[in-house]
């Protein structure tokens, strides 16, 4: 690190962060207690305002941006984002910490109250504890300690709390990125404190394609199925081709991206759901009918070495081939959602600053990984045209979206220290520009 500060100055920032452990805990608890469940997007406004009010008191310039007209945005459930900026003492670059405020539904299986934020055995329990209110709290405390230290930091620091990450980020980072909030010259480096663990920097993620495939049949009496045409049997032909051709093909493809866990270095396909024939959910007996429709939703995760058009045509070609082999096979396919893979430069400033901070503070090599799933980095890269964006934060990603989600307090303190050192590094590196 080439910071123009005496090591003792930096040491005192680190001691100060350790002394603020109670503040990290309290802030994480306060954030968890806003039940920002998405969908539908509950409590977005009070949560954003809570964060904004805190940072305004610390001298940040705070702005709220409602993503009007984005999916789910209504007066009852407004998509409210908060962005706070603290100018530096000179013309340095800007480091931006971005955390999503929304959490997924609680689901079954909790023995903890998901919104009480109870502390036990060095952990804070609650929905969003690790994904990612704990990470956001770590970033806030790291930045506050830096600002209180009196170190003259030439560059600006921003902190944003954004919404809808769990549903694609369209009312959050994507909306803001379209309006220049995540581009140069405003922002130079973005760190997203997702729970990828305190000793790893996540530089990107695979791509996603969701689609619905429907096979079409003809209804008839179930006692005379030969008079109809079963959409479910047509779908079974699709599944057969997936098993015999598509899955084996995907299993041969490996990415150079450092995706974890190991299995996610390959192309993958999940079948999210299949529905054929009469609707479920009624009481009583079904009536005997041949299914005239069967729908399947697929979730294809693809590699940076693959392209989205090729990924799509691979499935379409397979369906077209079934059409030539199977009389009366008719299908339709509907795109639902797609995300391109993204990967930051592993030798870029934001990655190297975090790697060297991890190594300095933890005394061991940092891991450089990619995520199997996506997060808001895609929007910063594709829309904001800013490659300098990575995820780094405390917590264990496997606990995300699970019952009894928790984040470790010691992890949060450690991550805050690493974020502070990396921020000093990034802000002072650019000083000579
Ligand atoms: Zn998350």
Coordinates of C-alpha atoms and ligand atoms in Angstrom, one line a residue:
X1 CA 0.0 0.0 0.0
X2 CA 1.3 3.4 -0.9
X3 CA -0.8 5.6 1.4
X4 CA 0.9 8.8 2.4
X5 CA 0.0 8.2 6.0
X6 CA 2.1 6.9 8.9
X7 CA 1.4 3.3 9.7
X8 CA 0.4 4.4 13.2
X9 CA -2.4 6.6 11.7
X10 CA -3.8 3.6 9.9
X11 CA -3.4 1.5 13.0
X12 CA -5.4 3.9 15.0
X13 CA -8.3 3.7 12.4
X14 CA -8.2 0.0 12.8
X15 CA -8.3 0.2 16.6
X16 CA -11.2 2.7 16.3
X17 CA -13.2 0.2 14.2
X18 CA -12.6 -2.5 16.8
X19 CA -13.9 -0.1 19.4
X20 CA -17.0 0.4 17.4
X21 CA -18.1 -3.2 17.5
X22 CA -21.2 -2.3 19.4
X23 CA -22.1 0.2 16.7
X24 CA -21.7 -2.4 14.0
X25 CA -24.1 -4.7 15.9
X26 CA -26.6 -2.0 16.7
X27 CA -26.7 -0.7 13.1
X28 CA -27.1 -4.3 11.7
X29 CA -29.9 -4.9 14.2
X30 CA -31.7 -1.7 13.2
X31 CA -31.5 -2.5 9.6
X32 CA -32.7 -6.1 10.1
X33 CA -35.7 -4.7 12.0
X34 CA -37.0 -3.0 8.9
X35 CA -38.8 -6.0 7.2
X36 CA -37.8 -5.1 3.7
X37 CA -39.3 -8.2 2.1
X38 CA -39.2 -8.3 -1.6
X39 CA -41.6 -9.0 -3.2
X40 CA -43.6 -6.9 -2.5
X41 CA -41.0 -4.4 -1.3
X42 CA -42.1 -3.6 2.2
X43 CA -40.6 -0.9 4.4
X44 CA -38.3 0.4 1.7
X45 CA -38.9 4.0 2.5
X46 CA -38.3 3.9 6.3
X47 CA -35.2 1.8 5.8
X48 CA -33.7 4.1 3.2
X49 CA -34.6 7.1 5.3
X50 CA -33.0 5.6 8.4
X51 CA -29.7 5.1 6.6
X52 CA -30.0 8.5 4.9
X53 CA -30.6 10.3 8.2
X54 CA -27.7 8.6 9.8
X55 CA -25.3 9.6 7.0
X56 CA -26.7 13.2 6.7
X57 CA -25.8 13.7 10.4
X58 CA -22.2 12.7 9.4
X59 CA -22.0 15.4 6.8
X60 CA -23.0 13.3 3.7
X61 CA -25.1 14.9 1.0
X62 CA -28.1 12.5 0.8
X63 CA -30.4 12.0 -2.1
X64 CA -33.4 9.7 -2.5
X65 CA -34.3 8.4 -5.8
X66 CA -37.6 6.6 -6.4
X67 CA -37.5 4.3 -9.4
X68 CA -40.8 5.3 -10.8
X69 CA -42.4 2.9 -13.2
X70 CA -40.1 0.0 -12.5
X71 CA -41.6 -3.5 -11.8
X72 CA -43.5 -3.4 -8.5
X73 CA -43.3 0.4 -8.0
X74 CA -46.6 1.7 -6.6
X75 CA -47.5 4.4 -4.1
X76 CA -48.0 1.6 -1.6
X77 CA -44.6 0.0 -2.4
X78 CA -42.4 2.8 -3.8
X79 CA -39.0 1.7 -5.0
X80 CA -36.9 4.2 -2.8
X81 CA -33.1 4.2 -3.1
X82 CA -30.8 6.3 -1.0
X83 CA -27.4 7.6 -2.2
X84 CA -25.1 9.5 0.2
X85 CA -21.8 11.3 -0.8
X86 CA -19.0 12.7 1.2
X87 CA -16.6 14.9 -0.7
X88 CA -12.9 14.4 -0.2
X89 CA -10.3 17.1 0.6
X90 CA -9.0 17.1 -3.0
X91 CA -9.5 15.7 -6.5
X92 CA -9.1 12.0 -5.7
X93 CA -11.3 9.2 -7.1
X94 CA -14.6 8.2 -5.6
X95 CA -15.1 4.9 -3.8
X96 CA -18.7 3.8 -3.6
X97 CA -20.1 1.1 -1.2
X98 CA -23.4 -0.3 -2.4
X99 CA -25.7 -2.5 -0.4
X100 CA -29.2 -3.8 -1.2
X101 CA -31.8 -3.1 1.4
X102 CA -34.3 -5.7 0.3
X103 CA -34.4 -9.2 1.7
X104 CA -36.2 -12.4 0.5
X105 CA -39.3 -13.8 2.2
X106 CA -38.6 -15.6 5.5
X107 CA -39.9 -19.1 4.5
X108 CA -40.5 -21.9 6.9
X109 CA -38.1 -23.5 9.4
X110 CA -37.1 -20.5 11.6
X111 CA -36.5 -21.0 15.3
X112 CA -35.5 -17.3 15.6
X113 CA -37.7 -14.3 15.1
X114 CA -36.5 -13.3 11.6
X115 CA -36.9 -9.5 12.3
X116 CA -35.9 -9.4 16.0
X117 CA -32.1 -9.4 15.2
X118 CA -31.3 -11.3 18.3
X119 CA -27.6 -11.6 19.3
X120 CA -26.2 -14.9 20.6
X121 CA -22.8 -16.5 20.6
X122 CA -21.2 -13.8 18.6
X123 CA -23.9 -13.9 15.8
X124 CA -26.8 -11.7 14.8
X125 CA -29.8 -13.7 13.6
X126 CA -32.4 -12.4 11.2
X127 CA -33.5 -12.3 7.6
X128 CA -31.0 -10.2 5.7
X129 CA -28.3 -10.5 8.5
X130 CA -25.7 -11.8 6.1
X131 CA -27.5 -11.0 2.8
X132 CA -26.6 -8.2 3.2
X133 CA -27.5 -5.8 6.0
X134 CA -24.4 -6.9 8.0
X135 CA -22.2 -6.1 5.1
X136 CA -23.8 -2.7 4.6
X137 CA -23.4 -1.9 8.4
X138 CA -19.7 -2.9 8.2
X139 CA -19.1 -0.5 5.3
X140 CA -20.9 2.4 7.1
X141 CA -18.9 1.9 10.3
X142 CA -15.6 1.6 8.3
X143 CA -16.4 4.9 6.5
X144 CA -17.5 6.7 9.6
X145 CA -14.3 5.7 11.4
X146 CA -12.3 6.9 8.5
X147 CA -14.0 10.2 8.4
X148 CA -13.6 10.7 12.1
X149 CA -9.9 9.8 12.0
X150 CA -8.9 13.2 10.6
X151 CA -6.9 11.6 7.8
X152 CA -7.0 13.9 4.8
X153 CA -8.6 11.7 2.1
X154 CA -8.5 13.4 -1.3
X155 CA -11.3 11.4 -2.9
X156 CA -15.0 11.2 -2.2
X157 CA -16.8 8.3 -0.5
X158 CA -20.3 7.3 -1.4
X159 CA -22.7 4.8 0.3
X160 CA -25.9 3.7 -1.3
X161 CA -28.8 1.6 0.0
X162 CA -30.7 0.3 -3.0
X163 CA -33.7 -1.9 -3.5
X164 CA -35.0 -4.8 -5.6
X165 CA -31.6 -6.7 -5.9
X166 CA -33.4 -9.9 -5.1
X167 CA -35.8 -9.4 -8.0
X168 CA -33.2 -8.4 -10.6
X169 CA -32.2 -4.9 -9.4
X170 CA -34.4 -3.0 -12.0
X171 CA -35.8 -0.6 -9.4
X172 CA -32.4 -0.3 -7.7
X173 CA -28.9 -0.3 -9.2
X174 CA -30.1 -0.7 -12.8
X175 CA -32.3 2.3 -12.5
X176 CA -29.6 4.4 -10.9
X177 CA -26.9 3.2 -13.4
X178 CA -29.1 4.3 -16.3
X179 CA -29.1 7.8 -14.8
X180 CA -25.3 8.0 -14.3
X181 CA -25.1 7.3 -10.6
X182 CA -22.7 4.4 -11.2
X183 CA -20.5 5.8 -13.9
X184 CA -17.4 7.9 -14.2
X185 CA -16.7 10.7 -13.5
X186 CA -19.0 10.4 -10.5
X187 CA -17.7 7.0 -9.3
X188 CA -14.4 5.2 -9.9
X189 CA -14.6 2.1 -7.7
X190 CA -17.6 0.2 -6.4
X191 CA -17.6 -2.4 -3.6
X192 CA -20.7 -4.4 -2.9
X193 CA -20.6 -6.0 0.5
X194 CA -22.4 -9.2 -0.4
X195 CA -21.6 -12.1 2.0
X196 CA -18.8 -13.8 0.0
X197 CA -16.7 -14.2 3.2
X198 CA -14.1 -12.0 4.8
X199 CA -11.1 -13.4 3.0
X200 CA -12.3 -13.5 -0.6
X201 CA -12.9 -10.9 -3.3
X202 CA -15.7 -11.8 -5.8
X203 CA -14.9 -10.3 -9.1
X204 CA -17.9 -11.4 -11.1
X205 CA -20.6 -13.9 -11.9
X206 CA -22.0 -16.2 -14.6
X207 CA -24.8 -15.3 -16.9
X208 CA -28.5 -16.2 -16.6
X209 CA -31.2 -17.0 -19.0
X210 CA -34.7 -17.8 -17.8
X211 CA -37.3 -19.0 -20.3
X212 CA -40.7 -20.7 -20.3
X213 CA -41.2 -23.5 -22.8
X214 CA -44.7 -24.6 -23.5
X215 CA -45.8 -27.7 -25.4
X216 CA -49.2 -27.7 -26.9
X217 CA -51.6 -30.6 -27.2
X218 CA -55.3 -31.2 -27.8
X219 CA -57.9 -31.7 -25.1
X220 CA -60.0 -34.9 -25.2
X221 CA -61.7 -37.3 -22.8
X222 CA -59.2 -39.0 -20.5
X223 CA -60.8 -42.4 -21.2
X224 CA -60.0 -42.0 -24.9
X225 CA -56.6 -40.3 -24.9
X226 CA -56.0 -41.5 -28.5
X227 CA -58.6 -38.9 -29.5
X228 CA -56.5 -36.1 -28.1
X229 CA -52.8 -35.2 -28.0
X230 CA -51.0 -35.0 -24.7
X231 CA -48.9 -31.9 -24.1
X232 CA -47.4 -33.6 -21.1
X233 CA -46.1 -36.5 -23.3
X234 CA -44.6 -33.9 -25.6
X235 CA -42.9 -32.3 -22.7
X236 CA -41.5 -35.6 -21.6
X237 CA -39.8 -35.8 -25.1
X238 CA -38.2 -32.4 -24.3
X239 CA -37.0 -33.7 -20.9
X240 CA -35.6 -36.8 -22.7
X241 CA -33.6 -34.7 -25.1
X242 CA -32.3 -32.6 -22.2
X243 CA -31.1 -35.7 -20.5
X244 CA -29.6 -37.4 -23.5
X245 CA -28.1 -34.3 -25.2
X246 CA -28.2 -31.0 -23.4
X247 CA -27.0 -32.1 -19.9
X248 CA -24.1 -34.1 -21.3
X249 CA -23.1 -31.1 -23.6
X250 CA -23.2 -28.7 -20.7
X251 CA -21.1 -31.0 -18.5
X252 CA -18.2 -30.6 -21.0
X253 CA -18.0 -26.9 -20.6
X254 CA -15.8 -25.4 -18.0
X255 CA -15.1 -21.7 -17.3
X256 CA -11.8 -20.0 -16.7
X257 CA -13.7 -17.8 -14.3
X258 CA -12.8 -18.7 -10.7
X259 CA -16.4 -19.6 -9.9
X260 CA -17.2 -21.3 -6.6
X261 CA -18.3 -23.9 -5.7
X262 CA -16.4 -26.1 -8.1
X263 CA -19.6 -27.5 -9.7
X264 CA -20.6 -24.0 -10.8
X265 CA -17.5 -23.7 -13.0
X266 CA -19.6 -25.6 -15.5
X267 CA -22.7 -24.5 -17.5
X268 CA -25.8 -25.5 -15.6
X269 CA -29.5 -25.9 -16.2
X270 CA -32.1 -26.1 -13.6
X271 CA -35.7 -26.9 -14.3
X272 CA -37.5 -24.5 -12.0
X273 CA -41.0 -25.9 -12.5
X274 CA -43.4 -27.9 -14.7
X275 CA -47.1 -27.6 -14.9
X276 CA -49.2 -29.6 -17.2
X277 CA -52.9 -30.3 -17.5
X278 CA -55.5 -29.2 -15.0
X279 CA -54.6 -26.7 -12.4
X280 CA -53.7 -27.8 -8.9
X281 CA -55.1 -26.2 -5.9
X282 CA -58.8 -27.2 -6.0
X283 CA -60.4 -29.6 -3.6
X284 CA -62.4 -32.6 -4.9
X285 CA -61.6 -34.9 -7.8
X286 CA -60.1 -33.9 -11.1
X287 CA -62.0 -34.4 -14.3
X288 CA -60.5 -36.8 -16.9
X289 CA -58.9 -34.8 -19.7
X290 CA -55.9 -35.0 -22.0
X291 CA -53.5 -32.1 -21.2
X292 CA -53.6 -29.5 -23.9
X293 CA -50.7 -27.5 -22.4
X294 CA -47.6 -28.1 -20.4
X295 CA -45.3 -25.4 -19.3
X296 CA -41.7 -25.6 -18.0
X297 CA -39.5 -22.8 -16.7
X298 CA -35.8 -23.3 -17.2
X299 CA -32.9 -21.5 -15.5
X300 CA -29.8 -21.7 -17.6
X301 CA -26.6 -20.4 -16.1
X302 CA -23.9 -19.7 -18.6
X303 CA -20.2 -19.0 -18.7
X304 CA -18.3 -15.9 -19.9
X305 CA -17.0 -18.2 -22.7
X306 CA -20.5 -18.7 -24.0
X307 CA -22.8 -16.1 -25.6
X308 CA -26.4 -15.6 -24.8
X309 CA -27.7 -16.0 -28.4
X310 CA -25.8 -19.3 -28.7
X311 CA -27.2 -20.4 -25.4
X312 CA -30.7 -19.7 -26.6
X313 CA -30.3 -21.2 -30.0
X314 CA -29.0 -24.4 -28.5
X315 CA -32.3 -25.0 -26.7
X316 CA -34.4 -23.8 -29.7
X317 CA -32.5 -26.1 -32.1
X318 CA -33.1 -29.0 -29.8
X319 CA -36.9 -28.2 -29.7
X320 CA -36.9 -27.9 -33.5
X321 CA -35.3 -31.3 -33.9
X322 CA -38.0 -32.8 -31.7
X323 CA -40.5 -31.3 -34.2
X324 CA -39.0 -33.2 -37.0
X325 CA -39.0 -36.5 -35.1
X326 CA -42.3 -36.3 -33.3
X327 CA -45.6 -35.9 -35.1
X328 CA -47.8 -33.1 -33.9
X329 CA -45.0 -31.7 -31.6
X330 CA -45.7 -28.0 -31.2
X331 CA -44.0 -25.7 -28.8
X332 CA -43.6 -22.0 -27.9
X333 CA -40.8 -20.4 -26.0
X334 CA -40.8 -17.2 -24.0
X335 CA -37.8 -15.3 -22.8
X336 CA -38.3 -14.2 -19.2
X337 CA -35.1 -12.7 -18.0
X338 CA -31.4 -12.7 -18.9
X339 CA -28.2 -11.4 -17.5
X340 CA -24.8 -11.3 -19.2
X341 CA -21.8 -12.7 -17.3
X342 CA -19.5 -10.1 -15.8
X343 CA -16.0 -10.1 -14.5
X344 CA -13.8 -7.3 -13.2
X345 CA -10.1 -7.2 -13.9
X346 CA -8.4 -9.2 -11.2
X347 CA -5.4 -6.8 -11.5
X348 CA -7.5 -3.7 -11.4
X349 CA -7.3 -1.2 -8.5
X350 CA -10.4 -2.3 -6.6
X351 CA -9.5 -6.0 -6.6
X352 CA -5.8 -5.4 -5.7
X353 CA -6.6 -2.9 -3.0
X354 CA -9.0 -5.4 -1.3
X355 CA -6.6 -8.3 -1.8
X356 CA -3.7 -6.5 -0.2
X357 CA -5.9 -5.3 2.7
X358 CA -7.0 -8.9 3.3
X359 CA -3.5 -10.2 3.2
X360 CA -2.2 -7.4 5.5
X361 CA -5.0 -7.9 8.1
X362 CA -5.6 -11.6 8.0
X363 CA -2.1 -12.7 7.2
X364 CA -3.1 -15.1 4.6
X365 CA -3.6 -15.1 0.8
X366 CA -6.9 -13.7 -0.4
X367 CA -9.2 -15.8 -2.5
X368 CA -10.4 -14.4 -5.9
X369 CA -13.7 -15.9 -6.8
X370 CA -16.7 -15.5 -9.0
X371 CA -20.2 -16.1 -7.8
X372 CA -22.5 -18.9 -9.2
X373 CA -25.5 -16.5 -9.0
X374 CA -25.7 -12.9 -10.0
X375 CA -26.0 -9.7 -8.1
X376 CA -26.0 -6.0 -8.9
X377 CA -22.4 -5.9 -10.3
X378 CA -24.0 -6.7 -13.7
X379 CA -25.7 -3.3 -13.8
X380 CA -22.7 -1.4 -12.8
X381 CA -20.7 -3.1 -15.6
X382 CA -23.3 -3.3 -18.4
X383 CA -25.2 -0.1 -17.8
X384 CA -22.8 2.1 -15.8
X385 CA -19.9 0.9 -18.0
X386 CA -17.8 0.7 -14.9
X387 CA -15.6 -2.5 -14.8
X388 CA -14.2 -1.4 -11.4
X389 CA -16.8 -3.2 -9.4
X390 CA -16.5 -6.2 -7.1
X391 CA -18.2 -7.8 -4.2
X392 CA -16.5 -8.0 -0.8
X393 CA -18.2 -8.5 2.5
X394 CA -18.6 -10.5 5.7
X395 CA -20.8 -13.5 6.1
X396 CA -21.3 -17.0 4.7
X397 CA -23.1 -17.0 1.4
X398 CA -24.6 -20.5 2.0
X399 CA -26.7 -18.9 4.8
X400 CA -28.3 -16.4 2.5
X401 CA -32.1 -17.0 1.9
X402 CA -32.0 -19.8 4.6
X403 CA -34.0 -20.1 7.8
X404 CA -32.1 -18.8 10.9
X405 CA -29.8 -16.7 8.7
X406 CA -27.0 -15.1 10.7
X407 CA -23.9 -13.0 10.4
X408 CA -20.8 -13.3 12.6
X409 CA -19.9 -10.1 14.6
X410 CA -16.1 -10.8 14.5
X411 CA -16.4 -11.2 10.7
X412 CA -18.1 -7.9 10.4
X413 CA -15.5 -6.1 12.4
X414 CA -12.7 -7.7 10.3
X415 CA -14.4 -6.9 7.1
X416 CA -14.9 -3.2 8.2
X417 CA -11.2 -3.0 8.9
X418 CA -10.3 -4.4 5.5
X419 CA -12.8 -2.1 3.7
X420 CA -11.2 0.9 5.5
X421 CA -7.7 0.0 4.5
X422 CA -8.7 -0.7 0.9
X423 CA -10.6 2.6 0.8
X424 CA -7.5 4.6 2.0
X425 CA -5.5 2.8 -0.6
X426 CA -7.9 3.5 -3.4
X427 CA -8.5 7.2 -2.5
X428 CA -4.8 8.0 -2.1
X429 CA -3.6 6.0 -5.2
X430 CA -5.6 8.3 -7.4
X431 CA -4.2 11.4 -5.7
X432 CA -1.5 12.0 -8.3
X433 CA -4.0 12.0 -11.2
Ligands
LIG1 ZN1 -27.6 -10.1 -1.6

